[in-house]
Coordinates of C-alpha atoms and ligand atoms in Angstrom, one line a residue:
M1 CA 32.7 -77.0 23.3
C2 CA 29.4 -75.3 23.6
N3 CA 29.0 -76.4 27.2
F4 CA 32.5 -75.1 28.1
S5 CA 31.8 -71.7 26.8
S6 CA 28.4 -71.5 28.4
I7 CA 29.9 -72.4 31.7
S8 CA 32.7 -69.9 31.3
L9 CA 30.2 -67.2 30.4
L10 CA 28.2 -68.1 33.5
L11 CA 31.2 -68.0 35.7
I12 CA 32.3 -64.7 34.2
S13 CA 28.8 -63.2 34.8
V14 CA 28.6 -64.5 38.3
G15 CA 32.1 -63.1 39.0
Y16 CA 31.1 -59.8 37.4
I17 CA 27.9 -59.5 39.5
Y18 CA 29.9 -60.5 42.6
I19 CA 32.7 -57.9 42.0
C20 CA 30.2 -55.2 41.0
S21 CA 28.0 -55.6 44.0
A22 CA 31.1 -55.6 46.3
K23 CA 32.3 -52.5 44.6
Q24 CA 28.9 -50.8 44.8
N25 CA 28.9 -51.6 48.5
K26 CA 32.4 -50.4 49.1
S27 CA 31.8 -47.3 47.1
H28 CA 29.7 -46.0 49.9
D29 CA 32.8 -45.5 52.1
W30 CA 34.1 -42.0 52.3
D31 CA 36.9 -40.1 54.0
I32 CA 36.0 -36.5 54.6
L33 CA 33.2 -34.0 54.1
I34 CA 33.5 -31.1 51.7
F35 CA 31.5 -28.1 52.7
T36 CA 31.0 -26.1 49.5
Q37 CA 29.9 -22.4 49.5
H38 CA 29.2 -20.6 46.3
W39 CA 28.9 -17.0 45.3
P40 CA 25.2 -16.3 44.3
L41 CA 26.0 -13.9 41.5
T42 CA 28.3 -16.4 39.8
V43 CA 25.8 -19.2 40.2
C44 CA 23.2 -16.9 38.6
L45 CA 25.5 -16.0 35.8
Q46 CA 26.0 -19.7 35.0
W47 CA 22.3 -20.4 35.2
K48 CA 21.5 -17.5 32.8
E49 CA 24.2 -18.6 30.5
T50 CA 22.5 -21.9 29.9
Q51 CA 19.2 -20.2 29.0
A52 CA 18.5 -16.5 28.6
Q53 CA 15.1 -16.6 30.2
H54 CA 16.3 -18.2 33.4
S55 CA 15.9 -15.9 36.4
C56 CA 17.7 -16.0 39.7
I57 CA 16.6 -15.9 43.3
F58 CA 19.1 -14.1 45.6
P59 CA 19.2 -14.5 49.4
P60 CA 17.5 -11.7 51.1
V61 CA 20.6 -10.5 52.9
K62 CA 23.0 -9.1 50.3
N63 CA 26.6 -10.0 49.7
I64 CA 26.8 -13.3 51.5
W65 CA 28.0 -16.7 50.2
T66 CA 25.4 -19.4 50.4
V67 CA 25.7 -23.2 50.9
H68 CA 25.8 -25.5 47.9
G69 CA 26.1 -28.6 50.0
I70 CA 27.9 -30.9 52.4
W71 CA 29.5 -33.6 50.3
P72 CA 31.0 -36.8 51.7
T73 CA 34.0 -37.8 49.6
K74 CA 36.6 -40.4 49.1
L75 CA 40.0 -38.9 48.7
G76 CA 41.0 -38.8 45.0
K77 CA 37.5 -39.7 43.8
W78 CA 34.1 -38.1 43.3
G79 CA 31.4 -39.3 45.6
P80 CA 30.0 -41.6 46.9
E81 CA 26.5 -40.5 45.9
Y82 CA 23.0 -41.7 46.4
C83 CA 24.0 -44.1 49.3
N84 CA 20.6 -45.0 50.7
V85 CA 17.4 -45.0 48.7
S86 CA 15.3 -45.7 51.8
L87 CA 16.2 -42.3 53.2
H88 CA 13.5 -40.4 51.3
F89 CA 13.5 -36.6 51.3
N90 CA 10.7 -35.4 53.6
K91 CA 10.1 -31.6 53.4
T92 CA 8.1 -31.6 56.6
Q93 CA 11.3 -32.1 58.6
L94 CA 12.7 -28.9 57.2
E95 CA 9.8 -26.7 58.1
P96 CA 11.3 -25.4 61.4
I97 CA 14.4 -24.2 59.6
E98 CA 13.0 -23.3 56.3
Q99 CA 13.4 -19.6 56.5
E100 CA 17.1 -19.9 57.5
L101 CA 17.6 -22.3 54.6
E102 CA 16.1 -19.9 52.2
Q103 CA 18.5 -17.3 53.4
Y104 CA 21.7 -19.3 53.6
W105 CA 21.1 -22.4 51.5
T106 CA 19.2 -20.6 48.7
D107 CA 18.3 -22.2 45.5
I108 CA 19.6 -19.5 43.2
H109 CA 18.1 -21.2 40.2
N110 CA 14.5 -20.1 40.1
G111 CA 12.6 -23.4 40.5
S112 CA 10.5 -25.1 43.1
T113 CA 11.3 -24.3 46.7
Y114 CA 12.6 -27.8 47.7
K115 CA 14.4 -28.7 44.5
L116 CA 18.0 -28.0 45.7
W117 CA 17.5 -29.4 49.2
K118 CA 15.9 -32.5 47.9
H119 CA 18.8 -33.0 45.4
E120 CA 21.5 -32.4 48.1
W121 CA 19.8 -34.7 50.6
T122 CA 19.3 -37.6 48.1
K123 CA 22.7 -37.3 46.4
H124 CA 24.9 -36.4 49.4
G125 CA 22.9 -36.4 52.6
T126 CA 22.1 -40.1 52.3
C127 CA 25.9 -40.8 52.3
A128 CA 26.6 -38.3 55.1
A129 CA 23.9 -40.0 57.1
A130 CA 26.5 -42.7 58.0
L131 CA 27.5 -40.3 60.7
H132 CA 25.3 -40.0 63.8
D133 CA 25.7 -36.2 63.7
L134 CA 24.2 -36.1 60.2
D135 CA 21.8 -39.0 60.1
M136 CA 18.6 -37.0 59.7
E137 CA 17.6 -34.2 57.3
S138 CA 17.3 -31.8 60.3
K139 CA 20.9 -32.6 61.3
Y140 CA 22.4 -32.5 57.8
F141 CA 20.8 -29.1 56.9
G142 CA 21.3 -27.8 60.4
Q143 CA 25.0 -28.5 60.1
G144 CA 25.1 -26.6 56.9
L145 CA 23.5 -23.6 58.5
K146 CA 25.9 -23.8 61.4
W147 CA 29.0 -23.9 59.1
I148 CA 27.8 -21.1 56.8
N149 CA 27.5 -18.8 59.7
Q150 CA 30.8 -19.9 61.3
Y151 CA 32.8 -19.9 58.1
Q152 CA 30.9 -17.2 56.0
M153 CA 33.3 -16.6 53.0
A154 CA 32.2 -13.0 52.6
N155 CA 33.6 -12.3 56.1
I156 CA 36.7 -14.5 55.7
L157 CA 37.7 -12.9 52.4
G158 CA 36.7 -9.5 53.8
M159 CA 39.2 -9.9 56.6
S160 CA 42.0 -10.0 54.0
G161 CA 40.5 -7.0 52.1
I162 CA 39.0 -9.2 49.4
Q163 CA 35.8 -7.6 48.3
P164 CA 33.4 -8.1 45.4
N165 CA 33.8 -5.8 42.3
N166 CA 37.6 -6.5 42.2
R167 CA 40.0 -8.8 40.5
Y168 CA 42.2 -11.3 42.3
T169 CA 44.6 -14.2 41.7
A170 CA 44.0 -17.7 42.9
E171 CA 46.9 -17.4 45.4
T172 CA 45.4 -14.3 47.0
V173 CA 42.0 -15.9 47.6
W174 CA 43.4 -19.3 48.6
N175 CA 45.9 -17.7 51.1
A176 CA 43.1 -15.6 52.7
V177 CA 41.0 -18.6 53.4
Q178 CA 44.0 -20.7 54.5
K179 CA 45.2 -18.0 56.9
W180 CA 41.8 -17.8 58.5
L181 CA 41.2 -21.5 58.8
G182 CA 44.7 -22.8 59.3
K183 CA 43.7 -25.5 56.9
N184 CA 43.9 -25.8 53.1
P185 CA 40.8 -25.0 51.1
A186 CA 40.0 -25.5 47.4
V187 CA 39.0 -22.5 45.2
Q188 CA 36.9 -22.9 42.1
C189 CA 36.3 -20.5 39.2
T190 CA 34.1 -20.7 36.2
V191 CA 34.6 -19.2 32.7
D192 CA 31.8 -17.3 31.0
P193 CA 31.9 -18.6 27.4
K194 CA 30.2 -15.4 26.1
T195 CA 33.1 -13.2 27.2
N196 CA 35.8 -15.7 28.2
E197 CA 36.0 -13.9 31.5
T198 CA 36.8 -16.0 34.6
Y199 CA 34.7 -15.6 37.7
L200 CA 35.2 -16.7 41.3
F201 CA 32.6 -19.4 41.9
Q202 CA 32.9 -21.8 44.8
I203 CA 35.1 -22.3 47.9
K204 CA 35.4 -25.7 49.5
I205 CA 36.5 -26.3 53.0
C206 CA 36.8 -29.8 54.5
F207 CA 35.9 -31.6 57.7
D208 CA 36.8 -35.0 59.1
K209 CA 34.3 -37.4 60.5
N210 CA 34.4 -35.7 63.9
L211 CA 33.3 -32.5 62.1
T212 CA 36.7 -30.9 62.7
L213 CA 38.3 -28.8 60.0
T214 CA 40.9 -30.6 57.9
D215 CA 42.9 -29.9 54.8
C216 CA 41.1 -30.4 51.4
D217 CA 44.4 -31.5 49.8
G218 CA 43.4 -35.0 48.9
I219 CA 40.1 -34.2 47.3
K220 CA 39.6 -34.7 43.6
G221 CA 40.3 -31.6 41.4
T222 CA 43.1 -29.6 39.9
S223 CA 46.0 -28.3 41.9
D224 CA 49.0 -26.2 41.0
P225 CA 52.0 -28.6 40.9
A226 CA 54.4 -25.8 42.0
T227 CA 52.5 -24.6 45.1
G228 CA 50.1 -27.4 45.8
I229 CA 47.2 -24.9 45.8
K230 CA 44.0 -26.7 44.9
T231 CA 42.2 -24.5 42.4
N232 CA 41.1 -24.5 38.8
C233 CA 41.3 -20.7 38.7
P234 CA 44.0 -19.1 36.6
L235 CA 47.3 -18.9 38.6
K236 CA 49.0 -16.1 36.8
E237 CA 46.1 -13.9 35.7
T238 CA 43.4 -12.3 37.8
F239 CA 39.7 -13.2 37.8
V240 CA 36.6 -11.4 38.8
Y241 CA 34.9 -11.5 42.2
P242 CA 31.7 -10.0 40.7
S243 CA 29.3 -7.5 42.3
I244 CA 27.0 -7.2 39.3
L245 CA 25.9 -9.4 36.4
P246 CA 27.7 -8.6 33.2
P247 CA 25.5 -6.5 30.9
E248 CA 25.1 -9.6 28.6
Y249 CA 23.0 -11.1 31.3
G250 CA 20.6 -8.2 32.0
K251 CA 20.0 -6.0 35.0
P252 CA 22.5 -5.3 37.7
L253 CA 21.9 -7.2 41.0
D254 CA 20.4 -4.2 42.8
T255 CA 17.4 -4.1 40.4
I256 CA 16.6 -7.8 40.6
E257 CA 13.6 -8.3 42.9
R258 CA 14.1 -10.4 45.9
P259 CA 12.1 -11.1 49.0
V260 CA 13.2 -9.2 52.1
Y261 CA 12.9 -11.0 55.4
G262 CA 15.6 -9.1 57.2
Q263 CA 15.1 -10.7 60.6
H264 CA 18.4 -12.6 60.4
S265 CA 20.6 -9.6 59.5
W266 CA 21.2 -8.6 63.1
L267 CA 22.5 -12.2 63.7
L268 CA 24.8 -11.9 60.7
E269 CA 26.1 -8.5 61.9
A270 CA 26.7 -10.0 65.4
L271 CA 28.6 -12.9 63.7
H272 CA 30.7 -10.4 61.7
V273 CA 31.8 -8.7 64.9
I274 CA 32.5 -12.0 66.7
Q275 CA 34.5 -13.3 63.8
F276 CA 36.5 -10.1 63.6
L277 CA 37.3 -10.2 67.3
Q278 CA 38.3 -13.9 67.0
W279 CA 40.5 -13.0 64.1
M280 CA 42.1 -10.0 65.9
T281 CA 42.9 -12.1 68.9
S282 CA 44.1 -15.3 67.1
Ligands
NAG1 C1 27.2 -54.9 51.5 O1 26.8 -56.1 50.7 C2 26.6 -57.2 51.5 C3 26.4 -58.4 50.5 O2 25.9 -58.0 49.3 C4 25.3 -57.0 52.3 O3 25.0 -58.1 53.1 C5 25.6 -55.8 53.2 O4 24.4 -55.4 54.0 C6 26.0 -54.6 52.4 N1 26.4 -53.5 53.3 C7 26.0 -52.2 53.1 C8 26.5 -51.3 54.0 O5 25.3 -51.9 52.1
NAG2 C1 19.3 -46.9 55.0 O1 18.4 -46.2 55.8 C2 17.5 -47.1 56.5 C3 16.4 -46.2 57.1 O2 17.0 -45.3 58.0 C4 18.3 -47.8 57.5 O3 17.5 -48.7 58.3 C5 19.4 -48.6 56.8 O4 20.3 -49.3 57.7 C6 20.2 -47.7 55.9 N1 21.1 -48.6 55.0 C7 22.4 -48.4 55.0 C8 23.1 -49.3 54.0 O5 23.0 -47.6 55.6
NAG3 C1 7.7 -36.8 57.2 O1 8.1 -36.4 58.4 C2 7.0 -36.1 59.3 C3 7.5 -35.4 60.6 O2 8.7 -36.1 61.0 C4 6.2 -37.3 59.5 O3 5.1 -37.0 60.4 C5 5.7 -37.8 58.2 O4 5.1 -39.1 58.3 C6 6.9 -38.0 57.2 N1 6.4 -38.3 55.9 C7 6.8 -39.3 55.2 C8 6.2 -39.5 53.8 O5 7.7 -40.1 55.6
NAG4 C1 10.7 -18.4 37.6 O1 10.8 -17.3 36.8 C2 9.8 -17.1 35.9 C3 10.1 -16.0 34.9 O2 10.7 -14.9 35.6 C4 8.5 -16.9 36.7 O3 7.4 -16.7 35.8 C5 8.3 -18.1 37.6 O4 7.2 -17.8 38.4 C6 9.5 -18.3 38.4 N1 9.3 -19.5 39.2 C7 9.5 -19.6 40.5 C8 9.2 -20.9 41.1 O5 9.9 -18.7 41.1
NAG5 C1 36.9 -17.1 23.6 O1 38.0 -18.0 23.4 C2 37.8 -18.9 22.3 C3 38.9 -19.9 22.3 O2 40.1 -19.4 22.8 C4 37.8 -18.1 21.0 O3 37.5 -18.9 19.9 C5 36.6 -17.1 21.2 O4 36.6 -16.2 20.0 C6 36.7 -16.2 22.4 N1 35.5 -15.4 22.6 C7 35.5 -14.2 22.9 C8 34.2 -13.5 23.1 O5 36.6 -13.6 23.2
NAG6 C1 37.5 -38.4 66.5 O1 37.6 -38.3 67.9 C2 37.9 -39.4 68.5 C3 37.9 -39.2 70.0 O2 38.3 -37.9 70.3 C4 39.3 -39.9 68.1 O3 39.6 -41.1 68.7 C5 39.3 -40.2 66.6 O4 40.5 -40.6 66.1 C6 38.8 -38.9 65.9 N1 38.6 -39.3 64.5 C7 39.0 -38.5 63.5 C8 38.7 -38.9 62.1 O5 39.7 -37.5 63.7

């Protein structure tokens, strides 16, 4: 009796360990890469909302979207995450591109310089590293910089007349990005619990393992059953694409001190022109 149950217990445990380790292993597979850009002002708003004394760091060039991360993902699931513990974050490898990262992959949350990059590398980069094109920090972060310039949302939205300091519907924003890319994005909003106001927050675009644009349709998240539009933003009502922090959160953006490097702005301007020409002729 006693023996029987011990043996069953043992068998169950062995089975459990076997299944779990197989699952763990398999869970490192992924289908596509989500490239997520966020709007710094909304990120700041969320950050300040969690604690009043939080301060924000904005990218030196105004009115650009910045990189949140490149996230390998299995369709219909979150993750995988933290795929390879032996790929330690090494800040030395980012030194050559550090200034660009501060500009385009800014840690809006005021914290230590490497916090966001270390987090993104450990959680997502170690999974993306399954691809030869992304198997080192310099490649992973370099790819983020390439994409944020090529697919800068301030420009893409701007082409359709979508500008900060206005209200839009999910369909308007989603359509603008879809029209530019020819692929389906995902648009995310966040609600400010202090005012119940909804703000445009993040835009995700997706790439296959050849780093070619692809639809984000299968990724986890809410979509509108009627249109298939992937968004958690309100579908009927408008939301804010903010240009200043609401008064509840302190000073307007223009009075928040931020470092000025400025040497990349000519590059950004050139990219605006190139993107506009591409758009005109496409
Ligand atoms: C998956 O698990 C097996 C057995 O546990 C192991 O031999 C193999 O190296 C693992 N593969 C990966 C990619 O972790
Ligand atoms: C994790 O990274 C190490 C160091 O680059 C590499 O040798 C190893 O194959 C990787 N493991 C997996 C499961 O990818
Ligand atoms: C970090 O990378 C640098 C340059 O590639 C290398 O010299 C150094 O040994 C690495 N440090 C660690 C802790 O791996
Ligand atoms: C974060 O903000 C606080 C208060 O504004 C400031 O004292 C601190 O130096 C900042 N930390 C960093 C790393 O910028
Ligand atoms: C926000 O909405 C919640 C629930 O609908 C309501 O209880 C709360 O009073 C609202 N707050 C404001 C500031 O409108
Ligand atoms: C990537 O490109 C290769 C060669 O062009 C092709 O065979 C393969 O199917 C592509 N993979 C994906 C995921 O598109």
